[in-house]
Coordinates of C-alpha atoms in Angstrom, one line a residue:
M6 CA -70.7 116.9 -39.7
K7 CA -70.6 114.0 -37.4
L8 CA -67.6 111.7 -38.0
F9 CA -68.8 108.8 -35.6
A10 CA -72.3 107.5 -35.4
P11 CA -73.3 107.0 -31.5
G12 CA -72.9 103.5 -30.2
F13 CA -75.3 101.3 -28.5
T14 CA -76.1 102.1 -25.0
L15 CA -75.9 99.4 -22.3
L16 CA -79.7 99.2 -22.2
E17 CA -80.1 98.8 -25.8
L18 CA -77.3 96.0 -25.8
L19 CA -79.0 94.2 -23.0
M20 CA -82.3 94.5 -24.8
S21 CA -80.8 93.2 -28.0
V22 CA -79.3 90.0 -26.2
A23 CA -82.7 89.3 -24.4
V24 CA -84.5 89.5 -27.8
I25 CA -82.0 87.1 -29.4
A26 CA -82.2 84.6 -26.3
L27 CA -86.1 84.8 -26.6
L28 CA -85.9 84.1 -30.3
G29 CA -83.5 81.1 -29.7
G30 CA -85.8 79.7 -27.1
F31 CA -88.4 79.4 -29.9
I32 CA -86.2 78.5 -32.7
L33 CA -84.0 75.8 -31.1
P34 CA -86.8 73.5 -30.0
A35 CA -88.4 73.9 -33.4
L36 CA -85.2 72.9 -35.1
Q37 CA -84.9 69.8 -32.8
S38 CA -88.6 69.0 -33.5
A39 CA -87.9 69.2 -37.1
R40 CA -84.8 66.9 -36.9
N41 CA -86.8 64.3 -35.0
S42 CA -89.6 64.5 -37.4
G43 CA -87.1 64.0 -40.2
A44 CA -85.3 61.1 -38.5
A45 CA -88.8 59.6 -37.8
A46 CA -89.8 59.8 -41.5
R47 CA -86.5 58.3 -42.5
S48 CA -86.9 55.4 -40.0
A49 CA -90.5 54.9 -41.2
G50 CA -89.1 54.5 -44.8
Q51 CA -86.7 52.0 -43.8
L52 CA -89.3 50.0 -41.9
R53 CA -91.4 50.1 -45.2
Q54 CA -88.4 48.7 -47.0
L55 CA -88.1 45.9 -44.8
A56 CA -91.9 45.1 -45.3
T57 CA -91.4 45.2 -48.9
A58 CA -88.3 42.9 -48.8
N59 CA -90.4 40.4 -46.8
L60 CA -93.5 40.8 -49.2
S61 CA -91.0 39.9 -52.1
Y62 CA -89.7 37.0 -50.1
L63 CA -93.4 35.8 -49.6
S64 CA -93.8 36.2 -53.4
D65 CA -90.8 33.8 -54.3
H66 CA -91.3 31.3 -51.4
G67 CA -94.9 31.2 -50.5
T68 CA -94.2 32.1 -46.9
F69 CA -92.9 35.2 -45.1
S70 CA -89.2 35.1 -44.1
P71 CA -88.4 32.6 -41.2
A72 CA -87.1 34.5 -38.1
S73 CA -84.4 31.9 -37.6
D74 CA -83.4 28.4 -38.5
R75 CA -83.6 25.7 -36.1
A76 CA -80.0 25.8 -35.2
N77 CA -80.4 29.5 -34.7
Q78 CA -77.4 30.1 -36.9
T79 CA -79.3 31.9 -39.8
R80 CA -81.6 34.7 -38.9
W81 CA -83.7 37.1 -41.0
H82 CA -81.1 39.8 -40.6
G83 CA -77.8 37.8 -41.1
K84 CA -76.0 34.5 -40.5
R85 CA -73.2 33.3 -38.0
V86 CA -70.4 32.3 -40.0
G87 CA -68.3 29.1 -38.8
R88 CA -69.0 27.2 -35.8
S89 CA -71.1 28.4 -32.8
G90 CA -69.5 31.5 -31.5
G91 CA -68.2 32.5 -34.9
S92 CA -68.6 36.1 -36.4
F93 CA -71.9 37.3 -37.5
D94 CA -72.4 38.3 -41.2
P95 CA -75.1 40.8 -41.7
T96 CA -75.2 40.2 -45.4
Q97 CA -76.3 36.6 -45.3
G98 CA -79.7 36.6 -43.7
Y99 CA -83.0 35.2 -45.3
L100 CA -83.9 39.0 -46.3
S101 CA -80.4 40.1 -47.4
P102 CA -81.0 39.3 -51.1
Y103 CA -84.0 41.7 -51.1
L104 CA -82.3 44.7 -49.6
G105 CA -80.5 46.1 -52.4
K106 CA -76.8 46.0 -53.3
S107 CA -75.6 46.4 -49.7
R108 CA -77.6 43.5 -48.7
T109 CA -77.8 45.2 -45.3
I110 CA -80.2 47.0 -43.2
S111 CA -79.6 50.8 -42.5
I112 CA -79.4 51.8 -39.1
C113 CA -82.5 53.6 -37.6
P114 CA -81.5 57.3 -37.3
L115 CA -83.6 57.4 -33.9
L116 CA -81.5 54.7 -32.4
P117 CA -79.7 56.1 -29.3
S118 CA -75.9 56.4 -30.0
R119 CA -75.4 54.9 -26.5
V120 CA -76.6 51.4 -27.8
L121 CA -74.2 48.8 -26.4
K122 CA -71.7 47.3 -29.1
G123 CA -70.0 44.0 -29.0
D124 CA -73.0 41.6 -29.0
S125 CA -72.6 40.9 -32.7
F126 CA -75.3 38.1 -32.9
E127 CA -77.8 40.7 -31.9
Q128 CA -76.5 43.5 -34.2
G129 CA -77.1 44.0 -37.9
S130 CA -80.9 44.4 -37.5
G131 CA -80.5 48.2 -37.6
G132 CA -82.5 48.7 -34.4
Y133 CA -85.7 46.9 -35.9
G134 CA -87.3 43.8 -34.7
Y135 CA -89.3 41.1 -36.7
N136 CA -92.4 39.5 -35.3
A137 CA -90.9 36.0 -34.6
A138 CA -94.0 34.8 -32.6
Y139 CA -96.7 35.1 -35.4
I140 CA -95.0 35.9 -38.8
G141 CA -91.2 34.6 -38.7
G142 CA -92.7 31.6 -36.7
L143 CA -96.1 30.4 -35.6
P144 CA -97.5 29.8 -32.1
G145 CA -96.4 26.5 -31.2
E146 CA -94.3 26.2 -34.4
N147 CA -91.4 28.6 -33.8
F148 CA -89.3 27.7 -36.9
L149 CA -92.3 27.4 -39.3
P150 CA -93.0 30.9 -40.9
A151 CA -96.5 32.2 -41.6
R152 CA -98.4 32.1 -45.0
P153 CA -101.0 34.8 -45.7
A154 CA -103.5 32.3 -44.8
N155 CA -102.2 32.1 -41.3
V156 CA -102.8 35.8 -40.8
P157 CA -106.3 36.8 -41.0
R158 CA -105.8 40.5 -40.5
L159 CA -102.8 41.6 -42.3
S160 CA -103.5 45.3 -41.9
S161 CA -103.4 44.9 -38.1
T162 CA -100.8 42.4 -37.5
L163 CA -97.1 43.6 -36.9
M164 CA -94.4 42.5 -39.0
F165 CA -91.4 44.8 -38.1
A166 CA -91.1 47.6 -35.5
T167 CA -88.4 49.8 -33.7
T168 CA -87.1 47.5 -31.0
A169 CA -84.4 47.5 -28.4
F170 CA -83.4 45.4 -25.3
A171 CA -82.7 47.1 -21.9
R172 CA -79.6 45.7 -20.2
S173 CA -77.7 46.6 -17.0
G174 CA -75.3 48.5 -19.2
G175 CA -77.7 50.3 -21.3
L176 CA -79.6 49.6 -24.6
Q177 CA -78.7 46.9 -27.2
E178 CA -80.0 46.1 -30.8
Y179 CA -82.4 43.3 -30.6
P180 CA -83.8 41.7 -33.9
F181 CA -87.2 40.5 -32.8
A182 CA -90.2 42.3 -31.8
E183 CA -91.4 40.3 -28.8
P184 CA -94.7 40.6 -26.7
Y185 CA -95.0 39.7 -23.2
F186 CA -95.5 36.0 -23.6
A187 CA -94.7 33.2 -25.9
P188 CA -98.1 31.9 -27.4
R189 CA -99.0 28.4 -27.7
A190 CA -100.8 26.9 -30.8
D191 CA -104.0 27.9 -29.4
G192 CA -103.0 31.4 -28.8
T193 CA -102.8 31.2 -25.0
P194 CA -99.7 32.3 -23.0
S195 CA -97.1 29.6 -22.3
F196 CA -94.3 31.6 -20.8
D197 CA -93.0 35.3 -20.3
L198 CA -90.9 37.1 -22.7
Q199 CA -89.0 40.2 -22.2
P200 CA -90.8 42.8 -24.4
S201 CA -88.8 44.5 -27.1
L202 CA -90.9 47.5 -28.6
H203 CA -88.9 50.7 -28.3
F204 CA -91.0 53.8 -28.2
R205 CA -88.2 55.9 -29.2
A206 CA -90.1 58.2 -31.9
N207 CA -91.3 60.9 -29.6
G208 CA -92.8 58.3 -27.2
R209 CA -94.1 56.1 -30.0
A210 CA -92.9 52.8 -31.8
L211 CA -92.8 52.8 -35.5
I212 CA -94.5 49.6 -36.9
A213 CA -94.6 48.1 -40.4
W214 CA -97.8 46.0 -40.6
C215 CA -98.2 43.0 -42.8
D216 CA -99.9 44.7 -45.6
G217 CA -96.9 47.0 -45.7
H218 CA -98.2 50.3 -44.2
V219 CA -96.3 51.9 -41.4
T220 CA -97.7 53.8 -38.3
A221 CA -96.5 55.5 -35.2
E222 CA -98.1 53.8 -32.1
K223 CA -98.4 54.7 -28.3
P224 CA -97.6 52.1 -25.9
F225 CA -100.3 50.0 -24.4
R226 CA -97.8 49.2 -21.4
L227 CA -94.3 50.2 -20.6
G228 CA -92.1 47.8 -18.4
G229 CA -92.5 44.2 -17.8
P230 CA -90.0 41.3 -17.3
N231 CA -86.4 42.0 -17.7
Y232 CA -83.7 39.3 -17.5
Y233 CA -80.6 41.1 -18.1
G234 CA -80.6 43.8 -15.2
G235 CA -82.1 46.6 -17.3
N236 CA -85.1 49.1 -16.7
N237 CA -87.8 48.6 -19.5
A238 CA -90.1 51.5 -18.3
K239 CA -87.0 53.9 -18.0
E240 CA -85.8 53.0 -21.5
L241 CA -89.1 53.4 -23.1
I242 CA -89.5 49.7 -23.9
G243 CA -92.9 47.9 -23.8
W244 CA -95.7 46.7 -26.2
V245 CA -98.7 48.1 -28.0

């Protein structure tokens, strides 16, 4: 009768470690992919909530939400309290009453943790940007929000998207989805803008269109003008 079972040999132990390492090489990327997919799904849901809020605003007011007022104190995602330079309250924006009890926008789960803090006027948008050129404003009429009659193709006109600004110190939240140029009333380019669509969902930008559906889109172009010392292409910022 044997009192002790024989132990593992060194070769068996090394083989076991190799098998575990091999399995880990397959499992960890799969887990990371699953986490990213889950985060993208949550972000798409938050964009859909923003689109629904704006469509509710449209139902009540006859126009989409303004991107900002003429004094640039109240924006779609909050309001500067007090005089110029005062604090920014993310519960007092045009869309705040349509965002539930919190009156705020949830942070995009895909937004990198290294996003710059302290620029409060650009915070509070959750890492999402509004189409101020064509929906929150009109070409040639920056502070006049669009009506459905101004948008002939609702299903292919961007309303909200994942956005960010590249700066010398890194990324920051930016509440507007800006193309490469500001359009005139006739649609022709007037002056260059710094693009702000952020392709952080596995190389794609998440976009809520004006009919409320959400898709993930590849960039037509990365890079473009940058006035703050950042690198748009490196930070995956551009336009569709």
